[in-house]
Short mmCIF file of C-alpha atoms in Angstrom, two decimals:
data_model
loop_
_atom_site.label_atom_id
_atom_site.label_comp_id
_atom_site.label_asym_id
_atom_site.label_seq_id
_atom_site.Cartn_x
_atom_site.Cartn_y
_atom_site.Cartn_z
CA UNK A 1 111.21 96.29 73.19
CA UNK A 2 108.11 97.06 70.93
CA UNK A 3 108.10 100.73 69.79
CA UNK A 4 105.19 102.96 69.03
CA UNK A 5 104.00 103.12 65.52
CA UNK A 6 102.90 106.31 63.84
CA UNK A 7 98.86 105.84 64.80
CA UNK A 8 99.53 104.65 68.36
CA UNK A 9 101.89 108.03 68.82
CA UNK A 10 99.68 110.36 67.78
CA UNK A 11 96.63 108.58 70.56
CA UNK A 12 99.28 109.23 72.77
CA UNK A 13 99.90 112.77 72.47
CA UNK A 14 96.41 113.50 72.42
CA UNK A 15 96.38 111.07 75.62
CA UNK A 16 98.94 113.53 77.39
CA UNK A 17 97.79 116.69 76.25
CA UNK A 18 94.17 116.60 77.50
CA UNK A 19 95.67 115.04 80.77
CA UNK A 20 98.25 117.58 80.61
CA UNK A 21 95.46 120.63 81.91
CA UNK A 22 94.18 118.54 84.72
CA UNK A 23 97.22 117.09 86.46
CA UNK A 24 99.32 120.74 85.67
CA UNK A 25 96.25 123.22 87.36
CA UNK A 26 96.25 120.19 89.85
CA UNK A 27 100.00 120.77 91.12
CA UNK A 28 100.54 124.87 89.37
CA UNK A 29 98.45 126.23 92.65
CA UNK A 30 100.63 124.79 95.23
CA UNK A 31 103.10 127.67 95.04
CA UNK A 32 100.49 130.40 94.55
CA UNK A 33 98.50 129.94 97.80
CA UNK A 34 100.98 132.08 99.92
CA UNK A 35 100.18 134.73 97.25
CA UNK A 36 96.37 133.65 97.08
CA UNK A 37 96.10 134.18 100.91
CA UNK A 38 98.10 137.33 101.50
CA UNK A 39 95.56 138.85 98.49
CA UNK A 40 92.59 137.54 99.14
CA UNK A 41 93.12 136.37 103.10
CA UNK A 42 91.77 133.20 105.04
CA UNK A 43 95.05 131.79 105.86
CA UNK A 44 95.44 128.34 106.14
CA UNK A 45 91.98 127.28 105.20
CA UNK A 46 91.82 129.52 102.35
CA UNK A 47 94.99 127.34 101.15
CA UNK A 48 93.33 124.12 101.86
CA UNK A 49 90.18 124.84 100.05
CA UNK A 50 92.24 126.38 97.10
CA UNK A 51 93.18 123.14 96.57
CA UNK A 52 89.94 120.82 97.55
CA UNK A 53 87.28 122.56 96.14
CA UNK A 54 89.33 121.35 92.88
CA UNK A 55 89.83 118.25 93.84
CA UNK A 56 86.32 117.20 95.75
CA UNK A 57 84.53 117.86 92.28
CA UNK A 58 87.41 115.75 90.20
CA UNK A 59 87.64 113.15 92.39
CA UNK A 60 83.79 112.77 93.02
CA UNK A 61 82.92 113.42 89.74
CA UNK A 62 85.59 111.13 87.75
CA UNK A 63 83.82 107.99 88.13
CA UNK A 64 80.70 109.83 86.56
CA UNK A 65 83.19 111.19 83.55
CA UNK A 66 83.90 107.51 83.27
CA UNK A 67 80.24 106.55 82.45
CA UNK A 68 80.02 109.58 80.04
CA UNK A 69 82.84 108.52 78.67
CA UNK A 70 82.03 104.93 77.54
CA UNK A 71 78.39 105.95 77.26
CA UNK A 72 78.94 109.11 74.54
CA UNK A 73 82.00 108.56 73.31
CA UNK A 74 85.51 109.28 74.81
CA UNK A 75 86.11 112.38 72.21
CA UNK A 76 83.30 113.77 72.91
CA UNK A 77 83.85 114.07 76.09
CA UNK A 78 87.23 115.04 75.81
CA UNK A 79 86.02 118.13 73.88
CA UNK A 80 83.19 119.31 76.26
CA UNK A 81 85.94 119.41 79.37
CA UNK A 82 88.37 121.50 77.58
CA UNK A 83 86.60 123.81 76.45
CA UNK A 84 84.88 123.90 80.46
CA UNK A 85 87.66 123.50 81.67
CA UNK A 86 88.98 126.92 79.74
CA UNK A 87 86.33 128.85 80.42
CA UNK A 88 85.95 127.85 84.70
CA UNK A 89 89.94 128.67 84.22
CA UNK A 90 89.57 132.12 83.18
CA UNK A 91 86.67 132.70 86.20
CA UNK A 92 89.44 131.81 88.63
CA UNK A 93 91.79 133.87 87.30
CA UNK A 94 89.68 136.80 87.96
CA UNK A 95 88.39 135.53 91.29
CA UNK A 96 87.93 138.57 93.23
CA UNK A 97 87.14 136.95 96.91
CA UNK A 98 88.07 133.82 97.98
CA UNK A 99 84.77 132.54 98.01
CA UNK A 100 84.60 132.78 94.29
CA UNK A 101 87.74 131.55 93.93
CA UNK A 102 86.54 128.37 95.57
CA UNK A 103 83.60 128.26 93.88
CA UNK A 104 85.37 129.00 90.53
CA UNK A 105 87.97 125.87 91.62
CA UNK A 106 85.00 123.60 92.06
CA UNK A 107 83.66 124.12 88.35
CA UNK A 108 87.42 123.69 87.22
CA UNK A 109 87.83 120.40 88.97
CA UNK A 110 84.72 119.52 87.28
CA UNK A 111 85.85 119.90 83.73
CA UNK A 112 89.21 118.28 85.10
CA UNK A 113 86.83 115.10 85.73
CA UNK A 114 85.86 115.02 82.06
CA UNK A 115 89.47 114.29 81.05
CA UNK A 116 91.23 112.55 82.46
CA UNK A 117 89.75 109.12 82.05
CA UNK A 118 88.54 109.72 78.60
CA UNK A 119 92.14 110.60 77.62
CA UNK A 120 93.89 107.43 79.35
CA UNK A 121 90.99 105.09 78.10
CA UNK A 122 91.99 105.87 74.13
CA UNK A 123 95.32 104.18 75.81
CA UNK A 124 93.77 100.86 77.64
CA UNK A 125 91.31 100.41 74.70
CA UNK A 126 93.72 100.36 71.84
CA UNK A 127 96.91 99.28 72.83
CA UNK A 128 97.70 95.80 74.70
CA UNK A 129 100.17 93.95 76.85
CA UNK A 130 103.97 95.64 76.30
CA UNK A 131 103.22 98.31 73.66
CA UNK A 132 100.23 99.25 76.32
CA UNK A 133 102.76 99.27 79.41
CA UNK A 134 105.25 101.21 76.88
CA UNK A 135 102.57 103.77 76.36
CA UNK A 136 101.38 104.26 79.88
CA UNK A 137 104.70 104.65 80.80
CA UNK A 138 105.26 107.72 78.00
CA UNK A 139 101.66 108.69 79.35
CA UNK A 140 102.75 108.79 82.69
CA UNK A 141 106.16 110.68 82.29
CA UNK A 142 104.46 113.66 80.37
CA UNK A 143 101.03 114.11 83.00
CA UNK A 144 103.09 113.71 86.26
CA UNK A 145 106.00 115.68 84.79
CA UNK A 146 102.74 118.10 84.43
CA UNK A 147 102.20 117.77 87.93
CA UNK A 148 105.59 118.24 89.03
CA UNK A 149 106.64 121.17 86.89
CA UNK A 150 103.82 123.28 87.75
CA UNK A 151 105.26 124.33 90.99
CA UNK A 152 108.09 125.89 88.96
CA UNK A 153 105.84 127.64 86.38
CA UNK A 154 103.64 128.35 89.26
CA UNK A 155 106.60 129.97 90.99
CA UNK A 156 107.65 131.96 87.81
CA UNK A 157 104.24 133.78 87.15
CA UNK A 158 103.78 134.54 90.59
CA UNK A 159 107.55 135.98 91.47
CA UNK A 160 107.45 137.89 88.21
CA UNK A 161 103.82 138.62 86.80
CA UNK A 162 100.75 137.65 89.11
CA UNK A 163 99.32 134.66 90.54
CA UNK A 164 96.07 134.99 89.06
CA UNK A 165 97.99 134.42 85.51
CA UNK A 166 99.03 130.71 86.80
CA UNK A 167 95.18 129.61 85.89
CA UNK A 168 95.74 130.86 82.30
CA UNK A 169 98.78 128.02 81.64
CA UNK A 170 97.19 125.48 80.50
CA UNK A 171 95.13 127.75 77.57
CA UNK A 172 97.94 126.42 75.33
CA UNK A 173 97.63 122.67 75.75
CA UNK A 174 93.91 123.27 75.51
CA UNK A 175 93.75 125.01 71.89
CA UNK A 176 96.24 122.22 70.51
CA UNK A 177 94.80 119.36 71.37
CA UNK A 178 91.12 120.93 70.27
CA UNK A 179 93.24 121.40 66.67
CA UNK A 180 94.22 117.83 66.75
CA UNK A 181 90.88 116.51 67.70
CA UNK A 182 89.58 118.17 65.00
CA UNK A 183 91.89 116.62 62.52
CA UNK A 184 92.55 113.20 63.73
CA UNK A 185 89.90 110.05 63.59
CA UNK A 186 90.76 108.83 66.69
CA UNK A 187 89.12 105.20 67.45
CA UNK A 188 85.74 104.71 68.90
CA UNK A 189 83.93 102.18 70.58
CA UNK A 190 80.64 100.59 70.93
CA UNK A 191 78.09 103.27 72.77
CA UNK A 192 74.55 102.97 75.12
CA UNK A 193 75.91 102.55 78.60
CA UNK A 194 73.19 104.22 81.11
CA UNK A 195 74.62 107.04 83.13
CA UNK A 196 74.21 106.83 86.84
CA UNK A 197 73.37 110.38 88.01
CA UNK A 198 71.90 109.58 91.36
CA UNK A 199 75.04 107.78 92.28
CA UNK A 200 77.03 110.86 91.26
CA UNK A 201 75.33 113.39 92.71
CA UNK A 202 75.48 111.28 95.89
CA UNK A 203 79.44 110.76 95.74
CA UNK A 204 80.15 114.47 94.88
CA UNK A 205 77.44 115.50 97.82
CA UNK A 206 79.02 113.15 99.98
CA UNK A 207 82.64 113.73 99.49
CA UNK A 208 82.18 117.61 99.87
CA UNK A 209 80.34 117.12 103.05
CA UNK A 210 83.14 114.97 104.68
CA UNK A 211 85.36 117.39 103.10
CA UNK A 212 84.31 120.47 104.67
CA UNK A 213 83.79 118.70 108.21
CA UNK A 214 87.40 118.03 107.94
CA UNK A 215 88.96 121.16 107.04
CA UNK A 216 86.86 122.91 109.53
CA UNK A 217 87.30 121.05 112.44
CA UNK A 218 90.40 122.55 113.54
CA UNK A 219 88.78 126.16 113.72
CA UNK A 220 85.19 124.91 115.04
CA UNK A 221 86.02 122.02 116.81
CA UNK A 222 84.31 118.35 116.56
CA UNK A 223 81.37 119.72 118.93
CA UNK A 224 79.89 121.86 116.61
CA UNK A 225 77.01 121.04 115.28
CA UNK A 226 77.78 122.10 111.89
CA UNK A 227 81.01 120.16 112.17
CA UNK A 228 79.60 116.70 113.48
CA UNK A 229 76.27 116.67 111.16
CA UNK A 230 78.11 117.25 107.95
CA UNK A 231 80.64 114.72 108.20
CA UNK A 232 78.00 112.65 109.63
CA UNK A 233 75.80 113.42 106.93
CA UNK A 234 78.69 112.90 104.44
CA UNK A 235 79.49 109.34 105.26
CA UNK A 236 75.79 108.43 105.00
CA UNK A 237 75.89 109.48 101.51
CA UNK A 238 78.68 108.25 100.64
CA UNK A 239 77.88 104.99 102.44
CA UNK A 240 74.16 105.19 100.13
CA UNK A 241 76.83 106.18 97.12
CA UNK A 242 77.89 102.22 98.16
CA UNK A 243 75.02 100.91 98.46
CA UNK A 244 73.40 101.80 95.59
CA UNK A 245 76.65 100.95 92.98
CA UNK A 246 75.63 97.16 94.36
CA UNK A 247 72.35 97.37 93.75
CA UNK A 248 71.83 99.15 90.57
CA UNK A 249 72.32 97.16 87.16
CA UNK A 250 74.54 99.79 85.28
CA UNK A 251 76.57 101.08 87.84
CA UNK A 252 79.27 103.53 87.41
CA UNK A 253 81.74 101.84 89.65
CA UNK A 254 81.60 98.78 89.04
CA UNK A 255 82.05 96.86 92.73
CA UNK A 256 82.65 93.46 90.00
CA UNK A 257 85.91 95.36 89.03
CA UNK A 258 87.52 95.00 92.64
CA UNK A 259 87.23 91.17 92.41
CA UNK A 260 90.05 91.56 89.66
CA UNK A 261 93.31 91.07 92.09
CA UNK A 262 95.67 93.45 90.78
CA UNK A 263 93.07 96.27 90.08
CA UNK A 264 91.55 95.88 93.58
CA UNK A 265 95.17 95.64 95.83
CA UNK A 266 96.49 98.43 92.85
CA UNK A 267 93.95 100.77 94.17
CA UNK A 268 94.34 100.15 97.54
CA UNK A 269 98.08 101.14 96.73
CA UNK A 270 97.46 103.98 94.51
CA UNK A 271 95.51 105.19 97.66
CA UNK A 272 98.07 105.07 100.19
CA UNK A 273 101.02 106.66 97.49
CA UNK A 274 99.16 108.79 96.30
CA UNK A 275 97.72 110.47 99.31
CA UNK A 276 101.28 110.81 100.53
CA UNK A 277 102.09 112.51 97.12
CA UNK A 278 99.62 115.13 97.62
CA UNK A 279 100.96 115.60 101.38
CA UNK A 280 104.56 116.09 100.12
CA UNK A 281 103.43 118.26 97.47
CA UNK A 282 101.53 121.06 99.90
CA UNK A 283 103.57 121.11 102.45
CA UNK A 284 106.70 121.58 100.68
CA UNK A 285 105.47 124.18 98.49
CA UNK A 286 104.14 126.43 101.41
CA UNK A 287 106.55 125.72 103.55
CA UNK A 288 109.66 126.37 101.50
CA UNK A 289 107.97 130.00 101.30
CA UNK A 290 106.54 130.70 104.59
CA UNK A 291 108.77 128.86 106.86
CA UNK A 292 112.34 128.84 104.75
CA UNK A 293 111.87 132.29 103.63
CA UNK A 294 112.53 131.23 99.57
CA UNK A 295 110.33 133.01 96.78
CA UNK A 296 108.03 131.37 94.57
CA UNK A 297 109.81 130.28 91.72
CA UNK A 298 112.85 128.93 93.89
CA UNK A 299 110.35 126.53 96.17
CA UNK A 300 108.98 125.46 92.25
CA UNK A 301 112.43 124.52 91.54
CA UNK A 302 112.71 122.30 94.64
CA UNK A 303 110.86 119.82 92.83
CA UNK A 304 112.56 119.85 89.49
CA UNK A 305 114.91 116.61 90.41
CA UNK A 306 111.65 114.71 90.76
CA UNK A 307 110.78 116.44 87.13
CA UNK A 308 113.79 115.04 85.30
CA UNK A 309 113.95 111.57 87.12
CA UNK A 310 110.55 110.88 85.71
CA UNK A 311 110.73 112.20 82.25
CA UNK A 312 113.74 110.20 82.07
CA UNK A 313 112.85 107.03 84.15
CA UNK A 314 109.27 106.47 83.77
CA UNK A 315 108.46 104.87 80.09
CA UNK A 316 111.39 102.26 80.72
CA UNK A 317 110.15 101.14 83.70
CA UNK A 318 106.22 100.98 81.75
CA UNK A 319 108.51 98.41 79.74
CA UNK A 320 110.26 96.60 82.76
CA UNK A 321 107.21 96.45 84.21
CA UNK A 322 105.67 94.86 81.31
CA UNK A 323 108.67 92.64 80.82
CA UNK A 324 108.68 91.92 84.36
CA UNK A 325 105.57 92.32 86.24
CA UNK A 326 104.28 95.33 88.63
CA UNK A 327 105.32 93.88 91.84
CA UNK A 328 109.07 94.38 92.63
CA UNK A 329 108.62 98.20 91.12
CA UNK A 330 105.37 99.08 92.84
CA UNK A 331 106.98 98.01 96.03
CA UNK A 332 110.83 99.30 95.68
CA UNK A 333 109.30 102.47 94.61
CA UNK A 334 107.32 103.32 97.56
CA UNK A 335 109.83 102.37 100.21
CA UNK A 336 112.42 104.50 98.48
CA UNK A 337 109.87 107.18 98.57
CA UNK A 338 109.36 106.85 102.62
CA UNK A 339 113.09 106.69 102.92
CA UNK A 340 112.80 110.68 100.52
CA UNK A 341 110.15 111.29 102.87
CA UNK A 342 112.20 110.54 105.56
CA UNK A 343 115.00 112.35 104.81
CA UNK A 344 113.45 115.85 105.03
CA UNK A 345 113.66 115.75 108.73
CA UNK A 346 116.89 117.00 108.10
CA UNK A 347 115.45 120.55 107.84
CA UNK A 348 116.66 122.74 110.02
CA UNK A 349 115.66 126.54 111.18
CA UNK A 350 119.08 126.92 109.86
CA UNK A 351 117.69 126.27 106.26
CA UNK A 352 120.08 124.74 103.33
CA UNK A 353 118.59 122.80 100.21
CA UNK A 354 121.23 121.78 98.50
CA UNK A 355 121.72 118.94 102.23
CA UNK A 356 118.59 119.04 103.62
CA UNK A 357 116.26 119.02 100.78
CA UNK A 358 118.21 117.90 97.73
CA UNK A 359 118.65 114.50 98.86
CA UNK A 360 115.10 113.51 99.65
CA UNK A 361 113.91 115.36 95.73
CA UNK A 362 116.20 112.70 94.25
CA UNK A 363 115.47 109.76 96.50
CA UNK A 364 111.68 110.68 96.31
CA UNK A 365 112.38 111.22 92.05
CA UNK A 366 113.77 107.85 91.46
CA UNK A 367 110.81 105.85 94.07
CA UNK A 368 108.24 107.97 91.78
CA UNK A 369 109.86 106.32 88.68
CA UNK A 370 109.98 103.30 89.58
CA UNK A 371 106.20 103.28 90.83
CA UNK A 372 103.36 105.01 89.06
CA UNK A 373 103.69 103.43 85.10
CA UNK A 374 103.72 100.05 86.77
CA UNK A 375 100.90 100.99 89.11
CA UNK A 376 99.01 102.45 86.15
CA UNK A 377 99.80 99.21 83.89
CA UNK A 378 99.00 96.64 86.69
CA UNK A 379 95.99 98.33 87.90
CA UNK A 380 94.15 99.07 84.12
CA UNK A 381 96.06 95.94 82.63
CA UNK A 382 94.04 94.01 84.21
CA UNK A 383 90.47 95.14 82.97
CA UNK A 384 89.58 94.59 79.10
CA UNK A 385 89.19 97.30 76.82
CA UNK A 386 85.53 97.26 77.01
CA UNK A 387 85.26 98.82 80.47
CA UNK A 388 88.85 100.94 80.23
CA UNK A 389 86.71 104.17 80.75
CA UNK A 390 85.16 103.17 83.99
CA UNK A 391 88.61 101.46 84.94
CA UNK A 392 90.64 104.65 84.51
CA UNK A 393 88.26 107.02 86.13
CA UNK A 394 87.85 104.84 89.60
CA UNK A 395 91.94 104.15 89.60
CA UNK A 396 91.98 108.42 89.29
CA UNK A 397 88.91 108.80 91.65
CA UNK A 398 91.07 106.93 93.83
CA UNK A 399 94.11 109.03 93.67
CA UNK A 400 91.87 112.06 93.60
CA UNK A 401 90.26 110.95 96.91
CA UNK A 402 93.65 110.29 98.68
CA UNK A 403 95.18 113.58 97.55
CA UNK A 404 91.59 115.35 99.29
CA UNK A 405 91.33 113.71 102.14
CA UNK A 406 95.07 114.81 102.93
CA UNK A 407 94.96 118.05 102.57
CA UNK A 408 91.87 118.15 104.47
CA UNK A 409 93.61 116.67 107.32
CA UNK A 410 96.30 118.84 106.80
CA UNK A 411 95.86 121.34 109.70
CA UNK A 412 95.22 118.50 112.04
CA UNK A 413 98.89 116.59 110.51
CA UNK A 414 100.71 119.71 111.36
CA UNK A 415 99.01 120.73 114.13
CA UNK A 416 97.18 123.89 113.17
CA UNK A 417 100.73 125.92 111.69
CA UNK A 418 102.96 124.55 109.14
CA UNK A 419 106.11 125.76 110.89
CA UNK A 420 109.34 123.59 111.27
CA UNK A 421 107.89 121.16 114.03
CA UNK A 422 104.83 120.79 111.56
CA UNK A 423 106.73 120.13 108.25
CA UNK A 424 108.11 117.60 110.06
CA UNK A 425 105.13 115.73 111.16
CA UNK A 426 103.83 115.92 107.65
CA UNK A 427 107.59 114.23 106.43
CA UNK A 428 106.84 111.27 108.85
CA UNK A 429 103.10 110.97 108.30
CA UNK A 430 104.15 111.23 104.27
CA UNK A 431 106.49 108.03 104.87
CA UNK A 432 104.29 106.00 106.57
CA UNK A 433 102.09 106.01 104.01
CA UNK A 434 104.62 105.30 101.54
CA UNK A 435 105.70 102.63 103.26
CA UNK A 436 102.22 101.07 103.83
CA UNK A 437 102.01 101.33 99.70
CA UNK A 438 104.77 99.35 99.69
CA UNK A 439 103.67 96.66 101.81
CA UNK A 440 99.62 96.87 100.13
CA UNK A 441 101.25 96.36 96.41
CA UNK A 442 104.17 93.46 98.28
CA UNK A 443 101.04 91.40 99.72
CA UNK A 444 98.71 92.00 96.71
CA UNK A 445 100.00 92.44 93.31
CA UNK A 446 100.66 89.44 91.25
CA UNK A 447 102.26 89.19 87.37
CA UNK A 448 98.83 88.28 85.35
CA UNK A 449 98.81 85.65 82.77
CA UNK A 450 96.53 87.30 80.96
CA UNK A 451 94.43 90.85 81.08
CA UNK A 452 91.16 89.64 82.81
CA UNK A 453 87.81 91.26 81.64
CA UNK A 454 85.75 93.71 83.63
CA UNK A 455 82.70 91.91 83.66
#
């Protein structure tokens, strides 16, 4: 097994620590929105857009960050999002309605965009074959461990200070790695790629309009005409978004990339897992408050199993999988999840974690393992270094996307109130879409010969 040397450690730390703010403010909010809506009201939908005002503007704005990225230089734009990404954290934090919490969420997101492919393309672009697969799998330990332990820091601050103080985490992580990036020559690469801002502003327009048609549906119905013209209106933009990433010479997502096997059927998986992620992640935050009865910081420990099992699990299988090939762990990993998933129809009004949720954290901890670092490796593995930025920020548009699109479906998954009868129709909903990521990456992902170029 090929180790890290000095140079390659330090890329990634910064890697992980200007992930670190996205994924964590990504996950941290999960156990504040019980708090959020008692304070600020709007119930349920005030919950959902808590959570997809941040992620329409990552997710439809990532592949953009990608262009910027290879077009300006990925430290560069590294710096510009976390210092945004501060500042729109601080606004949210003193949100005082939830309309400009929303609004303040959106900008956040935004900055969030800016980082995270920048930050996993210094990975892809200097680091190959198993010391690459070795690093995506330290990589991913430390950013979803991010995303996994903010529900318990989320849970602390809110049980025992406030939840506005659960925006100010990540101020931290932010200040270091603006320290190290000012004293560390990190690699560069060859500049001038044209940045596609029609085709962003047409993705982020798009994706907020199906969005919103979505999450108001249950409350307006599908006859209203605000209702049925946005989401309309939404997929026609999103189908020009489409349209015009074929036709345009410098696109920012690529539609050559998706001829690549393993990036094209690893997407297609990430979208399926990952959207069942973001499912499990919601509902068992809020429910473990509002329908179990448990405080904050005890429904952010619910998740810690998942924590450990991935800080301990993850970067050796980044080197099975590099060893190995993707395939067997991006499919093992996603059944085990659905059989987790699965297993949290054992919850009962007569409410016990240590049988009825227990089980399912640790089932659902070691399927997590086994999956994402491979994922990660097979799907950016397969695109040279060259076009890593743009790579990384459609594999994490496409996790972004599943992870909205959820949520936004949420009140129609648990049929308008996440009560017991609800939690359990997002469990089997969650599974089946594990279990269709299991049989996407089974049927599509092959061991490569050799990393095939983007172009």
């Amino acid at each position: 097994m090929q180790r890290l040397i000095p140079a390659q450690r330090l890329i990634v730390a910064v890697a992980v620590l200007a992930s670190f703010v996205a994924f964590l403010d990504g996950t941290v909010v999960t156990v504040a929105l019980p708090a959020i809506s008692r304070e600020l009201g709007g119930g349920l939908t005030t919950q959902q857009w808590a959570v997809d005002a941040y992620l329409v503007t990552l997710s439809s704005l990532i592949l953009l960050a990608g262009s910027l990225s290879d077009a300006f230089g990925r430290v560069t734009i590294m710096r510009v999002g976390l210092i945004a990404f501060g500042v729109a954290s601080v606004a949210v934090a003193a949100a005082p309605d939830p309309l400009l919490l929303v609004i303040a969420r959106a900008f956040q997101g935004a900055a969030g965009a800016l980082l995270v492919p920048s930050s996993l393309a210094l990975i892809t672009a200097t680091m190959r074959d198993e010391v690459q697969a070795r690093a995506i799998g330290v990589w991913t330990a430390c950013t979803t461990a991010a995303q996994l332990v903010g529900p318990l820091l989320g849970g602390l601050f809110v049980d025992f200070l406030s939840w506005r103080l659960v925006f100010l985490i990540n101020v931290l992580p932010i200040a270091v790695t603006l320290l190290l990036l000012r004293r560390v020559r990190l690699p560069e690469h060859q500049r001038g790629a044209r940045v596609d801002w029609w085709g962003g502003a047409l993705c982020a327009i798009g994706l907020a309009a199906l969005v919103f048609a979505l999450i108001e549906q249950p409350r307006l119905g599908w006859t209203a005409p605000a209702i049925w013209l946005t989401g309309l209106a939404g997929i026609a933009l999103l189908l020009g978004f489409v349209a015009r990433q074929r036709r345009i010479a410098e696109p920012m997502m690529p539609l050559r990339l998706f001829r690549v096997r393993n990036f094209a059927w690893g997407n297609l998986a990430t979208l399926f897992v990952y959207a069942a992620l973001s499912l499990n992640g919601m509902v068992i935050g809020v429910y473990l408050q509002q329908g179990a009865g448990l405080g904050a910081t005890q429904a952010g420990l619910a998740s810690l199993p998942i924590t450990i099992l991935m800080v301990l699990l993850s970067s050796r299988a980044g080197s099975w999988a590099g060893k190995h090939g993707p395939r067997i762990f991006m499919t093992l990993g996603p059944a085990l999840m659905a059989l987790g998933a699965l297993l949290l129809l054992t919850v009962a009004s007569s409410f016990d974690y240590w049988w009825q949720v227990l089980p399912s954290m640790l089932v659902l901890g070691l399927g997590l393992s086994l999956t994402v670092a491979p994922l990660t490796s097979a799907v950016l593995g397969s695109i040279g270094p060259e076009r890593s930025g743009i790579a990384s920020a459609v594999n994490n548009a496409v996790s972004r996307v599943a992870g909205l699109l959820v949520i936004a479906l949420l009140s129609t998954i648990v049929g308008g109130r996440l009560d017991l009868a609800g939690f359990h129709s997002a469990a089997v909903v969650t599974a089946a879409l594990f279990a269709i990521g299991a049989l996407v990456s089974w049927i599509g992902i092959r061991r490569p010969a050799q990393s095939a170029g983007g172009s």
